[in-house]
Amino acid sequence: MVDIVPEPTTGPTRPAAADTRIWNRLALPGTLWMSVFFISSLLLVAALSFGTTDDLGNPRFGTTLDNIRRLGAPAYRTVMFRSLEYAALTSVLCLLIAYPVAYAIALHAGRFKNALIAAIVVPFFANYLVRMYGWSVVLSDDGPVLRFLRATGLADSHTKILNTGPGVIAGLVYGFVVFMIIPLYAALERLDTSLVEAGRDLYGGPLRTFLFVTVPATRQGAAAGMVLVFLPAMGDFVSAQFLGGPNQIMIGNLIQDKFFEGQDWPLGSALTMLLMAVLLVGMFGYLRRARKDEAEATR
């Protein structure tokens, strides 16, 4: 019998440690840049949320909790819940739209994969304001969407999309759906197709195989896409400004109004901190779930 002697494992660890040191040093300038400027600006906003304004509207640092208390006003609560609702609906709609697109490209597009991904991504390099302005024309009363719906009997002459909640959500979906397609495409590209074949060999059927094999295997990509869509949608103010009108404003519009028109920087800072708190809760939830999935995968 031939004895199998395990190969020494000391060799690969030394270059890995050296690589770690090199990359840590290369990452140091960027880390310092982000730490200094991001944290300093964040601390400034946090400190200003406890401040006041003088008679001329200039912001003053302070220790008052009045701005925090003002966030509990019904008007602000309504806008906050509306923003959460719109961002959540946008994330779900983006998932429903993006999954079939990413699935078709990743598993059935063959050599046209890169061209199709480029065709999806390139239009999103255009300025966001310009795209939302164009979208407002598309959703206007005389736009092609309402004309089509009226011609097919799905809408009448009184139906409106612009300056409504569905109009804002349509703009948010249009603006951020690419953030869902890319992580889903990456997850489907890494999908072990032998698992799908095994599911079909076990008479799972296409639908059951998709639901119980493909979807669980790509849930990290879906979760990443949900986060990437929800976070910017929650703080977006352009879509509500162009497509929602005065009755559909979101928390991003309130922050913009307090800083640039209302000259109430302390209240704008308090709104900003509230928005960041909500986003951090979502981010920590995602990271916790991702860490749990990673631990299960390595067992």
Short mmCIF file of N, CA and C in Angstrom, two decimals, residues 98-226:
data_model
loop_
_atom_site.label_atom_id
_atom_site.label_comp_id
_atom_site.label_asym_id
_atom_site.label_seq_id
_atom_site.Cartn_x
_atom_site.Cartn_y
_atom_site.Cartn_z
N ALA A 98 -36.81 42.53 -13.14
CA ALA A 98 -35.40 42.26 -13.45
C ALA A 98 -35.08 40.77 -13.49
N TYR A 99 -35.79 39.97 -12.68
CA TYR A 99 -35.41 38.55 -12.60
C TYR A 99 -35.54 37.84 -13.94
N PRO A 100 -36.67 37.95 -14.64
CA PRO A 100 -36.74 37.28 -15.95
C PRO A 100 -35.71 37.80 -16.94
N VAL A 101 -35.44 39.11 -16.88
CA VAL A 101 -34.45 39.67 -17.80
C VAL A 101 -33.07 39.10 -17.51
N ALA A 102 -32.68 39.11 -16.22
CA ALA A 102 -31.37 38.59 -15.85
C ALA A 102 -31.27 37.09 -16.14
N TYR A 103 -32.37 36.37 -15.89
CA TYR A 103 -32.39 34.92 -16.14
C TYR A 103 -32.19 34.62 -17.63
N ALA A 104 -32.91 35.34 -18.47
CA ALA A 104 -32.81 35.10 -19.91
C ALA A 104 -31.41 35.42 -20.43
N ILE A 105 -30.84 36.51 -19.93
CA ILE A 105 -29.51 36.88 -20.42
C ILE A 105 -28.45 35.91 -19.91
N ALA A 106 -28.50 35.58 -18.63
CA ALA A 106 -27.44 34.76 -18.03
C ALA A 106 -27.47 33.32 -18.53
N LEU A 107 -28.65 32.77 -18.77
CA LEU A 107 -28.75 31.34 -19.07
C LEU A 107 -29.11 31.03 -20.51
N HIS A 108 -29.59 32.01 -21.26
CA HIS A 108 -30.06 31.69 -22.61
C HIS A 108 -29.55 32.63 -23.70
N ALA A 109 -28.78 33.65 -23.35
CA ALA A 109 -28.35 34.62 -24.37
C ALA A 109 -27.09 34.19 -25.10
N GLY A 110 -26.37 33.20 -24.58
CA GLY A 110 -25.18 32.71 -25.27
C GLY A 110 -24.13 33.80 -25.45
N ARG A 111 -23.66 33.94 -26.68
CA ARG A 111 -22.58 34.89 -26.95
C ARG A 111 -23.05 36.34 -26.98
N PHE A 112 -24.35 36.54 -26.84
CA PHE A 112 -24.87 37.92 -26.85
C PHE A 112 -25.00 38.50 -25.44
N LYS A 113 -24.53 37.76 -24.44
CA LYS A 113 -24.67 38.21 -23.05
C LYS A 113 -24.11 39.61 -22.83
N ASN A 114 -22.84 39.78 -23.18
CA ASN A 114 -22.18 41.06 -22.92
C ASN A 114 -22.85 42.21 -23.67
N ALA A 115 -23.26 41.94 -24.91
CA ALA A 115 -23.92 42.98 -25.70
C ALA A 115 -25.24 43.39 -25.06
N LEU A 116 -25.99 42.42 -24.56
CA LEU A 116 -27.29 42.74 -23.94
C LEU A 116 -27.11 43.48 -22.62
N ILE A 117 -26.13 43.06 -21.83
CA ILE A 117 -25.86 43.78 -20.58
C ILE A 117 -25.44 45.22 -20.88
N ALA A 118 -24.61 45.40 -21.89
CA ALA A 118 -24.19 46.76 -22.27
C ALA A 118 -25.40 47.58 -22.74
N ALA A 119 -26.31 46.95 -23.48
CA ALA A 119 -27.50 47.67 -23.97
C ALA A 119 -28.39 48.11 -22.81
N ILE A 120 -28.35 47.37 -21.70
CA ILE A 120 -29.15 47.75 -20.53
C ILE A 120 -28.46 48.82 -19.71
N VAL A 121 -27.14 48.72 -19.57
CA VAL A 121 -26.42 49.61 -18.67
C VAL A 121 -26.14 50.98 -19.30
N VAL A 122 -25.78 50.98 -20.58
CA VAL A 122 -25.34 52.24 -21.21
C VAL A 122 -26.38 53.37 -21.11
N PRO A 123 -27.67 53.12 -21.36
CA PRO A 123 -28.64 54.23 -21.23
C PRO A 123 -28.69 54.85 -19.85
N PHE A 124 -28.30 54.09 -18.83
CA PHE A 124 -28.35 54.62 -17.46
C PHE A 124 -27.16 55.52 -17.15
N PHE A 125 -26.23 55.64 -18.09
CA PHE A 125 -25.15 56.60 -17.91
C PHE A 125 -25.63 58.02 -18.20
N ALA A 126 -26.77 58.15 -18.86
CA ALA A 126 -27.31 59.49 -19.14
C ALA A 126 -27.71 60.17 -17.84
N ASN A 127 -27.69 61.47 -17.87
CA ASN A 127 -28.00 62.25 -16.66
C ASN A 127 -29.38 61.88 -16.11
N TYR A 128 -29.43 61.69 -14.80
CA TYR A 128 -30.68 61.23 -14.17
C TYR A 128 -31.79 62.27 -14.32
N LEU A 129 -31.45 63.55 -14.21
CA LEU A 129 -32.46 64.60 -14.36
C LEU A 129 -33.06 64.58 -15.76
N VAL A 130 -32.20 64.40 -16.75
CA VAL A 130 -32.69 64.38 -18.14
C VAL A 130 -33.61 63.18 -18.35
N ARG A 131 -33.22 62.04 -17.80
CA ARG A 131 -34.05 60.85 -17.96
C ARG A 131 -35.41 61.01 -17.29
N MET A 132 -35.43 61.63 -16.11
CA MET A 132 -36.71 61.84 -15.43
C MET A 132 -37.58 62.86 -16.18
N TYR A 133 -36.93 63.87 -16.76
CA TYR A 133 -37.70 64.83 -17.55
C TYR A 133 -38.33 64.14 -18.76
N GLY A 134 -37.55 63.29 -19.43
CA GLY A 134 -38.09 62.53 -20.56
C GLY A 134 -39.22 61.59 -20.13
N TRP A 135 -39.05 60.99 -18.95
CA TRP A 135 -40.09 60.09 -18.44
C TRP A 135 -41.37 60.85 -18.13
N SER A 136 -41.25 62.12 -17.70
CA SER A 136 -42.45 62.92 -17.43
C SER A 136 -43.22 63.19 -18.72
N VAL A 137 -42.51 63.31 -19.83
CA VAL A 137 -43.19 63.47 -21.12
C VAL A 137 -43.90 62.18 -21.51
N VAL A 138 -43.24 61.06 -21.27
CA VAL A 138 -43.84 59.76 -21.61
C VAL A 138 -45.13 59.51 -20.83
N LEU A 139 -45.15 59.95 -19.54
CA LEU A 139 -46.31 59.68 -18.69
C LEU A 139 -47.33 60.82 -18.69
N SER A 140 -47.10 61.85 -19.48
CA SER A 140 -48.02 63.00 -19.49
C SER A 140 -49.38 62.61 -20.06
N ASP A 141 -50.35 63.52 -19.93
CA ASP A 141 -51.71 63.22 -20.40
C ASP A 141 -51.76 62.92 -21.89
N ASP A 142 -50.87 63.54 -22.65
CA ASP A 142 -50.83 63.29 -24.10
C ASP A 142 -49.69 62.36 -24.50
N GLY A 143 -49.09 61.72 -23.51
CA GLY A 143 -47.94 60.85 -23.79
C GLY A 143 -48.34 59.52 -24.38
N PRO A 144 -47.37 58.75 -24.83
CA PRO A 144 -47.67 57.47 -25.50
C PRO A 144 -48.29 56.42 -24.57
N VAL A 145 -47.98 56.47 -23.27
CA VAL A 145 -48.52 55.45 -22.37
C VAL A 145 -50.03 55.60 -22.24
N LEU A 146 -50.49 56.82 -21.93
CA LEU A 146 -51.93 57.03 -21.78
C LEU A 146 -52.66 56.89 -23.12
N ARG A 147 -52.03 57.27 -24.20
CA ARG A 147 -52.67 57.08 -25.51
C ARG A 147 -52.91 55.61 -25.78
N PHE A 148 -51.91 54.78 -25.46
CA PHE A 148 -52.05 53.34 -25.67
C PHE A 148 -53.15 52.77 -24.77
N LEU A 149 -53.15 53.19 -23.49
CA LEU A 149 -54.15 52.66 -22.56
C LEU A 149 -55.56 53.08 -22.97
N ARG A 150 -55.73 54.31 -23.45
CA ARG A 150 -57.05 54.76 -23.90
C ARG A 150 -57.46 54.03 -25.17
N ALA A 151 -56.51 53.81 -26.06
CA ALA A 151 -56.84 53.12 -27.31
C ALA A 151 -57.27 51.68 -27.06
N THR A 152 -56.71 51.06 -26.04
CA THR A 152 -57.06 49.67 -25.74
C THR A 152 -58.21 49.55 -24.74
N GLY A 153 -58.76 50.69 -24.30
CA GLY A 153 -59.88 50.66 -23.37
C GLY A 153 -59.49 50.45 -21.93
N LEU A 154 -58.19 50.46 -21.61
CA LEU A 154 -57.74 50.26 -20.24
C LEU A 154 -57.75 51.55 -19.42
N ALA A 155 -58.00 52.67 -20.06
CA ALA A 155 -58.07 53.96 -19.36
C ALA A 155 -59.04 54.85 -20.10
N ASP A 156 -59.61 55.81 -19.35
CA ASP A 156 -60.52 56.76 -20.00
C ASP A 156 -59.87 58.14 -20.04
N SER A 157 -60.66 59.12 -20.45
CA SER A 157 -60.08 60.47 -20.62
C SER A 157 -59.73 61.14 -19.30
N HIS A 158 -60.25 60.62 -18.19
CA HIS A 158 -59.97 61.21 -16.88
C HIS A 158 -58.76 60.58 -16.19
N THR A 159 -58.25 59.50 -16.74
CA THR A 159 -57.13 58.80 -16.11
C THR A 159 -55.86 59.63 -16.21
N LYS A 160 -55.14 59.69 -15.12
CA LYS A 160 -53.86 60.41 -15.08
C LYS A 160 -52.79 59.52 -14.46
N ILE A 161 -51.58 59.68 -14.92
CA ILE A 161 -50.42 58.99 -14.30
C ILE A 161 -49.46 60.02 -13.72
N LEU A 162 -49.25 61.09 -14.48
CA LEU A 162 -48.36 62.15 -13.99
C LEU A 162 -49.00 62.83 -12.78
N ASN A 163 -48.15 63.21 -11.80
CA ASN A 163 -48.59 63.83 -10.55
C ASN A 163 -49.43 62.90 -9.68
N THR A 164 -49.14 61.61 -9.78
CA THR A 164 -49.80 60.62 -8.93
C THR A 164 -48.74 59.71 -8.31
N GLY A 165 -49.16 58.94 -7.30
CA GLY A 165 -48.24 57.99 -6.69
C GLY A 165 -47.71 56.95 -7.68
N PRO A 166 -48.59 56.32 -8.47
CA PRO A 166 -48.08 55.36 -9.47
C PRO A 166 -47.08 55.99 -10.44
N GLY A 167 -47.25 57.26 -10.74
CA GLY A 167 -46.29 57.93 -11.62
C GLY A 167 -44.91 58.00 -10.98
N VAL A 168 -44.87 58.32 -9.68
CA VAL A 168 -43.59 58.38 -8.97
C VAL A 168 -42.94 57.00 -8.92
N ILE A 169 -43.75 55.98 -8.59
CA ILE A 169 -43.20 54.62 -8.51
C ILE A 169 -42.69 54.15 -9.88
N ALA A 170 -43.43 54.51 -10.94
CA ALA A 170 -42.97 54.15 -12.29
C ALA A 170 -41.62 54.79 -12.58
N GLY A 171 -41.46 56.05 -12.17
CA GLY A 171 -40.17 56.72 -12.39
C GLY A 171 -39.05 56.09 -11.57
N LEU A 172 -39.35 55.71 -10.32
CA LEU A 172 -38.33 55.08 -9.48
C LEU A 172 -37.92 53.72 -10.06
N VAL A 173 -38.90 52.95 -10.52
CA VAL A 173 -38.58 51.65 -11.12
C VAL A 173 -37.72 51.84 -12.36
N TYR A 174 -38.11 52.80 -13.20
CA TYR A 174 -37.33 53.07 -14.40
C TYR A 174 -35.91 53.52 -14.04
N GLY A 175 -35.80 54.29 -12.99
CA GLY A 175 -34.49 54.85 -12.63
C GLY A 175 -33.54 53.86 -12.00
N PHE A 176 -34.07 52.85 -11.29
CA PHE A 176 -33.19 52.00 -10.49
C PHE A 176 -33.26 50.51 -10.85
N VAL A 177 -34.00 50.13 -11.89
CA VAL A 177 -34.14 48.70 -12.20
C VAL A 177 -32.80 48.08 -12.59
N VAL A 178 -31.91 48.88 -13.15
CA VAL A 178 -30.61 48.33 -13.55
C VAL A 178 -29.81 47.88 -12.32
N PHE A 179 -30.05 48.51 -11.18
CA PHE A 179 -29.35 48.09 -9.95
C PHE A 179 -29.82 46.73 -9.46
N MET A 180 -30.95 46.28 -9.96
CA MET A 180 -31.45 44.95 -9.62
C MET A 180 -30.98 43.93 -10.66
N ILE A 181 -30.91 44.33 -11.91
CA ILE A 181 -30.53 43.38 -12.96
C ILE A 181 -29.09 42.90 -12.79
N ILE A 182 -28.18 43.81 -12.48
CA ILE A 182 -26.76 43.45 -12.43
C ILE A 182 -26.46 42.42 -11.34
N PRO A 183 -26.85 42.61 -10.08
CA PRO A 183 -26.54 41.56 -9.08
C PRO A 183 -27.27 40.25 -9.35
N LEU A 184 -28.50 40.31 -9.91
CA LEU A 184 -29.18 39.07 -10.26
C LEU A 184 -28.46 38.35 -11.39
N TYR A 185 -28.01 39.10 -12.37
CA TYR A 185 -27.26 38.50 -13.49
C TYR A 185 -25.99 37.83 -12.97
N ALA A 186 -25.29 38.52 -12.04
CA ALA A 186 -24.06 37.94 -11.48
C ALA A 186 -24.37 36.66 -10.71
N ALA A 187 -25.47 36.64 -9.95
CA ALA A 187 -25.84 35.44 -9.19
C ALA A 187 -26.23 34.30 -10.12
N LEU A 188 -26.97 34.61 -11.18
CA LEU A 188 -27.37 33.56 -12.12
C LEU A 188 -26.20 33.05 -12.93
N GLU A 189 -25.22 33.90 -13.18
CA GLU A 189 -24.02 33.46 -13.90
C GLU A 189 -23.25 32.42 -13.09
N ARG A 190 -23.29 32.56 -11.75
CA ARG A 190 -22.57 31.63 -10.87
C ARG A 190 -23.42 30.40 -10.51
N LEU A 191 -24.64 30.34 -11.01
CA LEU A 191 -25.54 29.24 -10.66
C LEU A 191 -24.97 27.91 -11.14
N ASP A 192 -24.92 26.93 -10.26
CA ASP A 192 -24.47 25.59 -10.61
C ASP A 192 -25.61 24.87 -11.34
N THR A 193 -25.50 24.80 -12.65
CA THR A 193 -26.60 24.24 -13.45
C THR A 193 -26.79 22.74 -13.19
N SER A 194 -25.77 22.09 -12.61
CA SER A 194 -25.94 20.66 -12.30
C SER A 194 -27.04 20.48 -11.24
N LEU A 195 -27.22 21.46 -10.36
CA LEU A 195 -28.29 21.38 -9.37
C LEU A 195 -29.66 21.44 -10.05
N VAL A 196 -29.76 22.31 -11.07
CA VAL A 196 -31.02 22.41 -11.82
C VAL A 196 -31.30 21.10 -12.55
N GLU A 197 -30.25 20.55 -13.16
CA GLU A 197 -30.44 19.27 -13.87
C GLU A 197 -30.82 18.17 -12.90
N ALA A 198 -30.22 18.18 -11.71
CA ALA A 198 -30.57 17.17 -10.71
C ALA A 198 -32.03 17.31 -10.29
N GLY A 199 -32.48 18.54 -10.14
CA GLY A 199 -33.88 18.76 -9.78
C GLY A 199 -34.83 18.22 -10.83
N ARG A 200 -34.47 18.40 -12.09
CA ARG A 200 -35.34 17.90 -13.17
C ARG A 200 -35.28 16.38 -13.25
N ASP A 201 -34.07 15.83 -12.98
CA ASP A 201 -33.95 14.36 -12.98
C ASP A 201 -34.80 13.73 -11.88
N LEU A 202 -35.04 14.50 -10.83
CA LEU A 202 -35.87 13.99 -9.73
C LEU A 202 -37.34 14.32 -9.94
N TYR A 203 -37.70 14.63 -11.19
CA TYR A 203 -39.09 14.89 -11.58
C TYR A 203 -39.67 16.09 -10.84
N GLY A 204 -38.82 17.09 -10.65
CA GLY A 204 -39.29 18.31 -9.98
C GLY A 204 -40.15 19.16 -10.88
N GLY A 205 -39.96 19.07 -12.20
CA GLY A 205 -40.71 19.93 -13.10
C GLY A 205 -40.06 21.30 -13.18
N PRO A 206 -40.29 22.02 -14.30
CA PRO A 206 -39.62 23.33 -14.46
C PRO A 206 -39.97 24.32 -13.36
N LEU A 207 -41.26 24.41 -12.99
CA LEU A 207 -41.66 25.41 -12.00
C LEU A 207 -41.12 25.07 -10.61
N ARG A 208 -41.26 23.82 -10.18
CA ARG A 208 -40.77 23.42 -8.85
C ARG A 208 -39.25 23.53 -8.79
N THR A 209 -38.57 23.16 -9.88
CA THR A 209 -37.11 23.28 -9.90
C THR A 209 -36.70 24.74 -9.79
N PHE A 210 -37.44 25.60 -10.47
CA PHE A 210 -37.11 27.03 -10.40
C PHE A 210 -37.33 27.57 -8.99
N LEU A 211 -38.47 27.20 -8.39
CA LEU A 211 -38.81 27.76 -7.08
C LEU A 211 -37.94 27.20 -5.96
N PHE A 212 -37.58 25.90 -6.05
CA PHE A 212 -36.89 25.26 -4.93
C PHE A 212 -35.39 25.07 -5.16
N VAL A 213 -34.91 25.35 -6.37
CA VAL A 213 -33.47 25.23 -6.64
C VAL A 213 -32.88 26.57 -7.09
N THR A 214 -33.44 27.13 -8.18
CA THR A 214 -32.85 28.34 -8.74
C THR A 214 -33.03 29.55 -7.83
N VAL A 215 -34.24 29.76 -7.35
CA VAL A 215 -34.49 30.93 -6.50
C VAL A 215 -33.66 30.91 -5.22
N PRO A 216 -33.64 29.79 -4.45
CA PRO A 216 -32.78 29.80 -3.26
C PRO A 216 -31.30 30.00 -3.58
N ALA A 217 -30.85 29.45 -4.72
CA ALA A 217 -29.43 29.58 -5.06
C ALA A 217 -29.05 31.00 -5.44
N THR A 218 -30.03 31.82 -5.82
CA THR A 218 -29.74 33.19 -6.26
C THR A 218 -30.31 34.22 -5.29
N ARG A 219 -30.68 33.81 -4.07
CA ARG A 219 -31.32 34.76 -3.17
C ARG A 219 -30.37 35.86 -2.69
N GLN A 220 -29.05 35.55 -2.64
CA GLN A 220 -28.12 36.60 -2.24
C GLN A 220 -28.07 37.71 -3.28
N GLY A 221 -28.13 37.36 -4.55
CA GLY A 221 -28.17 38.38 -5.60
C GLY A 221 -29.44 39.20 -5.52
N ALA A 222 -30.57 38.52 -5.24
CA ALA A 222 -31.84 39.24 -5.09
C ALA A 222 -31.80 40.17 -3.88
N ALA A 223 -31.22 39.68 -2.77
CA ALA A 223 -31.13 40.53 -1.58
C ALA A 223 -30.25 41.73 -1.83
N ALA A 224 -29.12 41.52 -2.51
CA ALA A 224 -28.24 42.65 -2.83
C ALA A 224 -28.95 43.66 -3.72
N GLY A 225 -29.71 43.17 -4.70
CA GLY A 225 -30.46 44.06 -5.57
C GLY A 225 -31.53 44.84 -4.83
N MET A 226 -32.21 44.17 -3.88
CA MET A 226 -33.23 44.87 -3.09
C MET A 226 -32.61 46.02 -2.30
#
